[in-house]
Amino acid sequence: MQAPAPATLTLMALLPLLAWRAYARFRRMVGRQRLSRIRPWITLMIFPVLLVLLTYAGRTHVDRLWWLAAGLAFGAGLGVYGLRLTHFEPTRQGLFYTPNVHLGIALSLLFVVRIVYRLIEVYALKTVASPELADFVRSPLTLAAFGLLAGYYICYAIGLVRWRYRVLAAKRLREASAKRD
């Protein structure tokens, strides 16, 4: 019996992690959740860094970077639309929000389908010997999909931070006026 190739072992090791991340992303996109003080800021730090790295890696493929920019713009538009459809709840227990179910499912499916396609492309079809960041920027579809998700998450995180700030500012104002009375 032949030993599995290192790429196959890597895939087998990564599949549970990818399944767990897909499940966590799906749960975050469709259910009511408490607004974290930190999570939107993490999004606002990580996605711009990833965008800069992708842009740097793709600097020799400027024509393909337009796909990233188009995905980013469309994703930002989806983020604004998603914020309008989000149900926000300031309660005594904390700040909660419920993202739109349909938009959440669509973006989660896009994420899962793109990962599955990339795994099939790399491991089953053997089109790429060893996947690297440079391979990632060669695919306009991958750049557009990443731009869409990055634009959505950045815009949505900005909206969450702004909503949290407005709610807390209104609370401080109410408390200050109650102390004066």
JSON list of C-alpha atoms in Angstrom, two decimals:
[
{"chain": "A", "resi": 1, "resn": "MET", "atom": "CA", "xyz": [0.00, 0.00, 0.00]},
{"chain": "A", "resi": 2, "resn": "GLN", "atom": "CA", "xyz": [1.28, 3.42, -0.96]},
{"chain": "A", "resi": 3, "resn": "ALA", "atom": "CA", "xyz": [1.65, 6.15, 1.69]},
{"chain": "A", "resi": 4, "resn": "PRO", "atom": "CA", "xyz": [-0.53, 9.23, 1.17]},
{"chain": "A", "resi": 5, "resn": "ALA", "atom": "CA", "xyz": [1.15, 12.23, -0.39]},
{"chain": "A", "resi": 6, "resn": "PRO", "atom": "CA", "xyz": [2.03, 15.15, 1.91]},
{"chain": "A", "resi": 7, "resn": "ALA", "atom": "CA", "xyz": [-0.54, 17.31, 0.10]},
{"chain": "A", "resi": 8, "resn": "THR", "atom": "CA", "xyz": [-3.24, 14.74, 0.88]},
{"chain": "A", "resi": 9, "resn": "LEU", "atom": "CA", "xyz": [-2.20, 14.61, 4.53]},
{"chain": "A", "resi": 10, "resn": "THR", "atom": "CA", "xyz": [-2.27, 18.40, 4.69]},
{"chain": "A", "resi": 11, "resn": "LEU", "atom": "CA", "xyz": [-5.74, 18.46, 3.17]},
{"chain": "A", "resi": 12, "resn": "MET", "atom": "CA", "xyz": [-6.97, 15.81, 5.61]},
{"chain": "A", "resi": 13, "resn": "ALA", "atom": "CA", "xyz": [-5.59, 17.84, 8.52]},
{"chain": "A", "resi": 14, "resn": "LEU", "atom": "CA", "xyz": [-7.08, 21.09, 7.26]},
{"chain": "A", "resi": 15, "resn": "LEU", "atom": "CA", "xyz": [-10.57, 19.80, 6.42]},
{"chain": "A", "resi": 16, "resn": "PRO", "atom": "CA", "xyz": [-11.83, 19.73, 10.05]},
{"chain": "A", "resi": 17, "resn": "LEU", "atom": "CA", "xyz": [-10.45, 23.23, 10.60]},
{"chain": "A", "resi": 18, "resn": "LEU", "atom": "CA", "xyz": [-12.09, 24.52, 7.41]},
{"chain": "A", "resi": 19, "resn": "ALA", "atom": "CA", "xyz": [-15.39, 22.82, 8.31]},
{"chain": "A", "resi": 20, "resn": "TRP", "atom": "CA", "xyz": [-15.30, 24.37, 11.78]},
{"chain": "A", "resi": 21, "resn": "ARG", "atom": "CA", "xyz": [-14.55, 27.86, 10.38]},
{"chain": "A", "resi": 22, "resn": "ALA", "atom": "CA", "xyz": [-17.32, 27.54, 7.80]},
{"chain": "A", "resi": 23, "resn": "TYR", "atom": "CA", "xyz": [-19.76, 26.50, 10.53]},
{"chain": "A", "resi": 24, "resn": "ALA", "atom": "CA", "xyz": [-18.65, 29.36, 12.81]},
{"chain": "A", "resi": 25, "resn": "ARG", "atom": "CA", "xyz": [-18.97, 31.85, 9.97]},
{"chain": "A", "resi": 26, "resn": "PHE", "atom": "CA", "xyz": [-22.41, 30.56, 9.07]},
{"chain": "A", "resi": 27, "resn": "ARG", "atom": "CA", "xyz": [-23.60, 30.83, 12.70]},
{"chain": "A", "resi": 28, "resn": "ARG", "atom": "CA", "xyz": [-22.25, 34.38, 12.95]},
{"chain": "A", "resi": 29, "resn": "MET", "atom": "CA", "xyz": [-23.96, 35.45, 9.75]},
{"chain": "A", "resi": 30, "resn": "VAL", "atom": "CA", "xyz": [-27.48, 34.22, 10.48]},
{"chain": "A", "resi": 31, "resn": "GLY", "atom": "CA", "xyz": [-28.24, 34.40, 14.20]},
{"chain": "A", "resi": 32, "resn": "ARG", "atom": "CA", "xyz": [-28.73, 37.00, 16.90]},
{"chain": "A", "resi": 33, "resn": "GLN", "atom": "CA", "xyz": [-25.45, 37.84, 18.52]},
{"chain": "A", "resi": 34, "resn": "ARG", "atom": "CA", "xyz": [-24.01, 40.05, 21.18]},
{"chain": "A", "resi": 35, "resn": "LEU", "atom": "CA", "xyz": [-21.92, 42.88, 19.80]},
{"chain": "A", "resi": 36, "resn": "SER", "atom": "CA", "xyz": [-18.34, 42.32, 20.86]},
{"chain": "A", "resi": 37, "resn": "ARG", "atom": "CA", "xyz": [-16.22, 45.28, 21.79]},
{"chain": "A", "resi": 38, "resn": "ILE", "atom": "CA", "xyz": [-13.22, 43.74, 20.04]},
{"chain": "A", "resi": 39, "resn": "ARG", "atom": "CA", "xyz": [-14.41, 41.69, 17.04]},
{"chain": "A", "resi": 40, "resn": "PRO", "atom": "CA", "xyz": [-15.29, 44.62, 14.71]},
{"chain": "A", "resi": 41, "resn": "TRP", "atom": "CA", "xyz": [-11.90, 46.19, 15.43]},
{"chain": "A", "resi": 42, "resn": "ILE", "atom": "CA", "xyz": [-10.13, 42.93, 14.64]},
{"chain": "A", "resi": 43, "resn": "THR", "atom": "CA", "xyz": [-11.98, 42.86, 11.31]},
{"chain": "A", "resi": 44, "resn": "LEU", "atom": "CA", "xyz": [-10.99, 46.48, 10.69]},
{"chain": "A", "resi": 45, "resn": "MET", "atom": "CA", "xyz": [-7.34, 45.60, 11.29]},
{"chain": "A", "resi": 46, "resn": "ILE", "atom": "CA", "xyz": [-7.04, 42.24, 9.53]},
{"chain": "A", "resi": 47, "resn": "PHE", "atom": "CA", "xyz": [-8.92, 42.81, 6.27]},
{"chain": "A", "resi": 48, "resn": "PRO", "atom": "CA", "xyz": [-7.09, 46.01, 5.28]},
{"chain": "A", "resi": 49, "resn": "VAL", "atom": "CA", "xyz": [-3.76, 44.28, 5.98]},
{"chain": "A", "resi": 50, "resn": "LEU", "atom": "CA", "xyz": [-4.82, 41.33, 3.80]},
{"chain": "A", "resi": 51, "resn": "LEU", "atom": "CA", "xyz": [-5.91, 43.74, 1.07]},
{"chain": "A", "resi": 52, "resn": "VAL", "atom": "CA", "xyz": [-2.54, 45.50, 1.16]},
{"chain": "A", "resi": 53, "resn": "LEU", "atom": "CA", "xyz": [-0.71, 42.15, 1.00]},
{"chain": "A", "resi": 54, "resn": "LEU", "atom": "CA", "xyz": [-2.85, 40.99, -1.94]},
{"chain": "A", "resi": 55, "resn": "THR", "atom": "CA", "xyz": [-2.36, 44.28, -3.74]},
{"chain": "A", "resi": 56, "resn": "TYR", "atom": "CA", "xyz": [1.39, 44.04, -3.21]},
{"chain": "A", "resi": 57, "resn": "ALA", "atom": "CA", "xyz": [1.46, 40.41, -4.39]},
{"chain": "A", "resi": 58, "resn": "GLY", "atom": "CA", "xyz": [-0.58, 41.32, -7.45]},
{"chain": "A", "resi": 59, "resn": "ARG", "atom": "CA", "xyz": [1.28, 44.48, -8.37]},
{"chain": "A", "resi": 60, "resn": "THR", "atom": "CA", "xyz": [2.50, 42.82, -11.58]},
{"chain": "A", "resi": 61, "resn": "HIS", "atom": "CA", "xyz": [-1.08, 41.89, -12.52]},
{"chain": "A", "resi": 62, "resn": "VAL", "atom": "CA", "xyz": [-2.72, 45.31, -12.37]},
{"chain": "A", "resi": 63, "resn": "ASP", "atom": "CA", "xyz": [-5.47, 44.20, -14.75]},
{"chain": "A", "resi": 64, "resn": "ARG", "atom": "CA", "xyz": [-6.50, 41.51, -12.24]},
{"chain": "A", "resi": 65, "resn": "LEU", "atom": "CA", "xyz": [-6.41, 43.93, -9.32]},
{"chain": "A", "resi": 66, "resn": "TRP", "atom": "CA", "xyz": [-9.37, 45.69, -10.92]},
{"chain": "A", "resi": 67, "resn": "TRP", "atom": "CA", "xyz": [-11.34, 42.54, -10.08]},
{"chain": "A", "resi": 68, "resn": "LEU", "atom": "CA", "xyz": [-10.32, 42.95, -6.45]},
{"chain": "A", "resi": 69, "resn": "ALA", "atom": "CA", "xyz": [-11.34, 46.62, -6.52]},
{"chain": "A", "resi": 70, "resn": "ALA", "atom": "CA", "xyz": [-14.69, 45.80, -8.15]},
{"chain": "A", "resi": 71, "resn": "GLY", "atom": "CA", "xyz": [-15.35, 43.08, -5.56]},
{"chain": "A", "resi": 72, "resn": "LEU", "atom": "CA", "xyz": [-14.38, 45.49, -2.79]},
{"chain": "A", "resi": 73, "resn": "ALA", "atom": "CA", "xyz": [-16.76, 48.19, -4.07]},
{"chain": "A", "resi": 74, "resn": "PHE", "atom": "CA", "xyz": [-19.62, 45.74, -4.54]},
{"chain": "A", "resi": 75, "resn": "GLY", "atom": "CA", "xyz": [-18.92, 44.24, -1.10]},
{"chain": "A", "resi": 76, "resn": "ALA", "atom": "CA", "xyz": [-19.03, 47.70, 0.50]},
{"chain": "A", "resi": 77, "resn": "GLY", "atom": "CA", "xyz": [-22.39, 48.27, -1.16]},
{"chain": "A", "resi": 78, "resn": "LEU", "atom": "CA", "xyz": [-23.59, 44.93, 0.21]},
{"chain": "A", "resi": 79, "resn": "GLY", "atom": "CA", "xyz": [-22.29, 45.97, 3.64]},
{"chain": "A", "resi": 80, "resn": "VAL", "atom": "CA", "xyz": [-24.36, 49.15, 3.58]},
{"chain": "A", "resi": 81, "resn": "TYR", "atom": "CA", "xyz": [-27.39, 47.18, 2.39]},
{"chain": "A", "resi": 82, "resn": "GLY", "atom": "CA", "xyz": [-26.76, 44.54, 5.07]},
{"chain": "A", "resi": 83, "resn": "LEU", "atom": "CA", "xyz": [-26.59, 47.19, 7.79]},
{"chain": "A", "resi": 84, "resn": "ARG", "atom": "CA", "xyz": [-29.96, 48.54, 6.68]},
{"chain": "A", "resi": 85, "resn": "LEU", "atom": "CA", "xyz": [-31.44, 45.05, 6.95]},
{"chain": "A", "resi": 86, "resn": "THR", "atom": "CA", "xyz": [-29.81, 44.30, 10.31]},
{"chain": "A", "resi": 87, "resn": "HIS", "atom": "CA", "xyz": [-32.00, 44.32, 13.42]},
{"chain": "A", "resi": 88, "resn": "PHE", "atom": "CA", "xyz": [-30.20, 46.20, 16.22]},
{"chain": "A", "resi": 89, "resn": "GLU", "atom": "CA", "xyz": [-31.21, 45.72, 19.88]},
{"chain": "A", "resi": 90, "resn": "PRO", "atom": "CA", "xyz": [-29.79, 47.76, 22.74]},
{"chain": "A", "resi": 91, "resn": "THR", "atom": "CA", "xyz": [-30.91, 45.89, 25.89]},
{"chain": "A", "resi": 92, "resn": "ARG", "atom": "CA", "xyz": [-29.98, 45.93, 29.57]},
{"chain": "A", "resi": 93, "resn": "GLN", "atom": "CA", "xyz": [-28.05, 42.70, 28.98]},
{"chain": "A", "resi": 94, "resn": "GLY", "atom": "CA", "xyz": [-25.94, 44.29, 26.25]},
{"chain": "A", "resi": 95, "resn": "LEU", "atom": "CA", "xyz": [-25.95, 45.31, 22.61]},
{"chain": "A", "resi": 96, "resn": "PHE", "atom": "CA", "xyz": [-27.28, 42.72, 20.17]},
{"chain": "A", "resi": 97, "resn": "TYR", "atom": "CA", "xyz": [-27.74, 42.58, 16.44]},
{"chain": "A", "resi": 98, "resn": "THR", "atom": "CA", "xyz": [-29.23, 40.09, 14.00]},
{"chain": "A", "resi": 99, "resn": "PRO", "atom": "CA", "xyz": [-27.82, 40.17, 10.45]},
{"chain": "A", "resi": 100, "resn": "ASN", "atom": "CA", "xyz": [-30.13, 39.51, 7.50]},
{"chain": "A", "resi": 101, "resn": "VAL", "atom": "CA", "xyz": [-30.51, 35.74, 7.07]},
{"chain": "A", "resi": 102, "resn": "HIS", "atom": "CA", "xyz": [-30.58, 35.70, 3.24]},
{"chain": "A", "resi": 103, "resn": "LEU", "atom": "CA", "xyz": [-27.52, 37.89, 2.85]},
{"chain": "A", "resi": 104, "resn": "GLY", "atom": "CA", "xyz": [-25.70, 35.90, 5.52]},
{"chain": "A", "resi": 105, "resn": "ILE", "atom": "CA", "xyz": [-26.45, 32.57, 3.84]},
{"chain": "A", "resi": 106, "resn": "ALA", "atom": "CA", "xyz": [-25.43, 33.90, 0.42]},
{"chain": "A", "resi": 107, "resn": "LEU", "atom": "CA", "xyz": [-22.07, 35.21, 1.67]},
{"chain": "A", "resi": 108, "resn": "SER", "atom": "CA", "xyz": [-21.43, 32.05, 3.69]},
{"chain": "A", "resi": 109, "resn": "LEU", "atom": "CA", "xyz": [-22.14, 29.89, 0.65]},
{"chain": "A", "resi": 110, "resn": "LEU", "atom": "CA", "xyz": [-19.82, 32.03, -1.46]},
{"chain": "A", "resi": 111, "resn": "PHE", "atom": "CA", "xyz": [-17.09, 31.49, 1.12]},
{"chain": "A", "resi": 112, "resn": "VAL", "atom": "CA", "xyz": [-17.62, 27.71, 1.26]},
{"chain": "A", "resi": 113, "resn": "VAL", "atom": "CA", "xyz": [-17.96, 27.25, -2.52]},
{"chain": "A", "resi": 114, "resn": "ARG", "atom": "CA", "xyz": [-14.80, 29.23, -3.23]},
{"chain": "A", "resi": 115, "resn": "ILE", "atom": "CA", "xyz": [-12.78, 27.23, -0.69]},
{"chain": "A", "resi": 116, "resn": "VAL", "atom": "CA", "xyz": [-14.09, 23.91, -2.01]},
{"chain": "A", "resi": 117, "resn": "TYR", "atom": "CA", "xyz": [-13.38, 24.97, -5.60]},
{"chain": "A", "resi": 118, "resn": "ARG", "atom": "CA", "xyz": [-9.85, 26.04, -4.68]},
{"chain": "A", "resi": 119, "resn": "LEU", "atom": "CA", "xyz": [-9.20, 22.75, -2.86]},
{"chain": "A", "resi": 120, "resn": "ILE", "atom": "CA", "xyz": [-10.43, 20.78, -5.86]},
{"chain": "A", "resi": 121, "resn": "GLU", "atom": "CA", "xyz": [-8.33, 22.92, -8.18]},
{"chain": "A", "resi": 122, "resn": "VAL", "atom": "CA", "xyz": [-5.16, 22.52, -6.12]},
{"chain": "A", "resi": 123, "resn": "TYR", "atom": "CA", "xyz": [-5.40, 18.97, -4.83]},
{"chain": "A", "resi": 124, "resn": "ALA", "atom": "CA", "xyz": [-7.63, 17.02, -7.21]},
{"chain": "A", "resi": 125, "resn": "LEU", "atom": "CA", "xyz": [-6.87, 18.64, -10.55]},
{"chain": "A", "resi": 126, "resn": "LYS", "atom": "CA", "xyz": [-3.21, 19.27, -9.67]},
{"chain": "A", "resi": 127, "resn": "THR", "atom": "CA", "xyz": [-3.19, 22.57, -11.58]},
{"chain": "A", "resi": 128, "resn": "VAL", "atom": "CA", "xyz": [-0.81, 24.13, -9.10]},
{"chain": "A", "resi": 129, "resn": "ALA", "atom": "CA", "xyz": [2.20, 22.29, -7.70]},
{"chain": "A", "resi": 130, "resn": "SER", "atom": "CA", "xyz": [2.34, 24.24, -4.45]},
{"chain": "A", "resi": 131, "resn": "PRO", "atom": "CA", "xyz": [-0.23, 26.92, -3.68]},
{"chain": "A", "resi": 132, "resn": "GLU", "atom": "CA", "xyz": [1.27, 30.30, -2.81]},
{"chain": "A", "resi": 133, "resn": "LEU", "atom": "CA", "xyz": [0.00, 33.86, -2.43]},
{"chain": "A", "resi": 134, "resn": "ALA", "atom": "CA", "xyz": [1.08, 34.59, -6.00]},
{"chain": "A", "resi": 135, "resn": "ASP", "atom": "CA", "xyz": [-1.27, 31.82, -7.22]},
{"chain": "A", "resi": 136, "resn": "PHE", "atom": "CA", "xyz": [-4.08, 33.44, -5.28]},
{"chain": "A", "resi": 137, "resn": "VAL", "atom": "CA", "xyz": [-3.71, 36.74, -7.14]},
{"chain": "A", "resi": 138, "resn": "ARG", "atom": "CA", "xyz": [-3.58, 35.07, -10.56]},
{"chain": "A", "resi": 139, "resn": "SER", "atom": "CA", "xyz": [-7.27, 34.20, -10.38]},
{"chain": "A", "resi": 140, "resn": "PRO", "atom": "CA", "xyz": [-9.59, 37.16, -11.06]},
{"chain": "A", "resi": 141, "resn": "LEU", "atom": "CA", "xyz": [-12.52, 35.17, -9.65]},
{"chain": "A", "resi": 142, "resn": "THR", "atom": "CA", "xyz": [-10.71, 34.57, -6.36]},
{"chain": "A", "resi": 143, "resn": "LEU", "atom": "CA", "xyz": [-9.73, 38.23, -6.15]},
{"chain": "A", "resi": 144, "resn": "ALA", "atom": "CA", "xyz": [-13.30, 39.35, -6.83]},
{"chain": "A", "resi": 145, "resn": "ALA", "atom": "CA", "xyz": [-14.69, 36.92, -4.23]},
{"chain": "A", "resi": 146, "resn": "PHE", "atom": "CA", "xyz": [-12.16, 38.03, -1.63]},
{"chain": "A", "resi": 147, "resn": "GLY", "atom": "CA", "xyz": [-12.82, 41.69, -2.45]},
{"chain": "A", "resi": 148, "resn": "LEU", "atom": "CA", "xyz": [-16.56, 41.10, -2.06]},
{"chain": "A", "resi": 149, "resn": "LEU", "atom": "CA", "xyz": [-16.13, 39.50, 1.36]},
{"chain": "A", "resi": 150, "resn": "ALA", "atom": "CA", "xyz": [-13.53, 42.04, 2.50]},
{"chain": "A", "resi": 151, "resn": "GLY", "atom": "CA", "xyz": [-15.66, 44.99, 1.38]},
{"chain": "A", "resi": 152, "resn": "TYR", "atom": "CA", "xyz": [-18.71, 43.56, 3.11]},
{"chain": "A", "resi": 153, "resn": "TYR", "atom": "CA", "xyz": [-16.93, 42.77, 6.38]},
{"chain": "A", "resi": 154, "resn": "ILE", "atom": "CA", "xyz": [-15.08, 46.10, 6.54]},
{"chain": "A", "resi": 155, "resn": "CYS", "atom": "CA", "xyz": [-18.21, 48.12, 5.83]},
{"chain": "A", "resi": 156, "resn": "TYR", "atom": "CA", "xyz": [-20.32, 46.02, 8.21]},
{"chain": "A", "resi": 157, "resn": "ALA", "atom": "CA", "xyz": [-17.70, 46.32, 10.99]},
{"chain": "A", "resi": 158, "resn": "ILE", "atom": "CA", "xyz": [-17.60, 50.11, 10.53]},
{"chain": "A", "resi": 159, "resn": "GLY", "atom": "CA", "xyz": [-21.40, 50.17, 10.83]},
{"chain": "A", "resi": 160, "resn": "LEU", "atom": "CA", "xyz": [-21.30, 48.08, 14.02]},
{"chain": "A", "resi": 161, "resn": "VAL", "atom": "CA", "xyz": [-18.65, 50.32, 15.58]},
{"chain": "A", "resi": 162, "resn": "ARG", "atom": "CA", "xyz": [-20.64, 53.45, 14.67]},
{"chain": "A", "resi": 163, "resn": "TRP", "atom": "CA", "xyz": [-23.90, 51.98, 16.06]},
{"chain": "A", "resi": 164, "resn": "ARG", "atom": "CA", "xyz": [-22.17, 50.97, 19.31]},
{"chain": "A", "resi": 165, "resn": "TYR", "atom": "CA", "xyz": [-20.68, 54.45, 19.66]},
{"chain": "A", "resi": 166, "resn": "ARG", "atom": "CA", "xyz": [-24.08, 56.13, 19.07]},
{"chain": "A", "resi": 167, "resn": "VAL", "atom": "CA", "xyz": [-25.86, 53.89, 21.59]},
{"chain": "A", "resi": 168, "resn": "LEU", "atom": "CA", "xyz": [-23.19, 54.39, 24.27]},
{"chain": "A", "resi": 169, "resn": "ALA", "atom": "CA", "xyz": [-23.08, 58.16, 23.65]},
{"chain": "A", "resi": 170, "resn": "ALA", "atom": "CA", "xyz": [-26.88, 58.36, 24.01]},
{"chain": "A", "resi": 171, "resn": "LYS", "atom": "CA", "xyz": [-26.66, 56.32, 27.23]},
{"chain": "A", "resi": 172, "resn": "ARG", "atom": "CA", "xyz": [-24.00, 58.65, 28.67]},
{"chain": "A", "resi": 173, "resn": "LEU", "atom": "CA", "xyz": [-26.12, 61.65, 27.72]},
{"chain": "A", "resi": 174, "resn": "ARG", "atom": "CA", "xyz": [-29.19, 60.17, 29.46]},
{"chain": "A", "resi": 175, "resn": "GLU", "atom": "CA", "xyz": [-27.15, 59.38, 32.57]},
{"chain": "A", "resi": 176, "resn": "ALA", "atom": "CA", "xyz": [-25.65, 62.88, 32.65]},
{"chain": "A", "resi": 177, "resn": "SER", "atom": "CA", "xyz": [-29.08, 64.51, 32.32]},
{"chain": "A", "resi": 178, "resn": "ALA", "atom": "CA", "xyz": [-30.49, 62.20, 35.03]},
{"chain": "A", "resi": 179, "resn": "LYS", "atom": "CA", "xyz": [-27.71, 63.29, 37.43]},
{"chain": "A", "resi": 180, "resn": "ARG", "atom": "CA", "xyz": [-28.54, 66.96, 36.82]},
{"chain": "A", "resi": 181, "resn": "ASP", "atom": "CA", "xyz": [-32.21, 66.42, 37.68]}
]
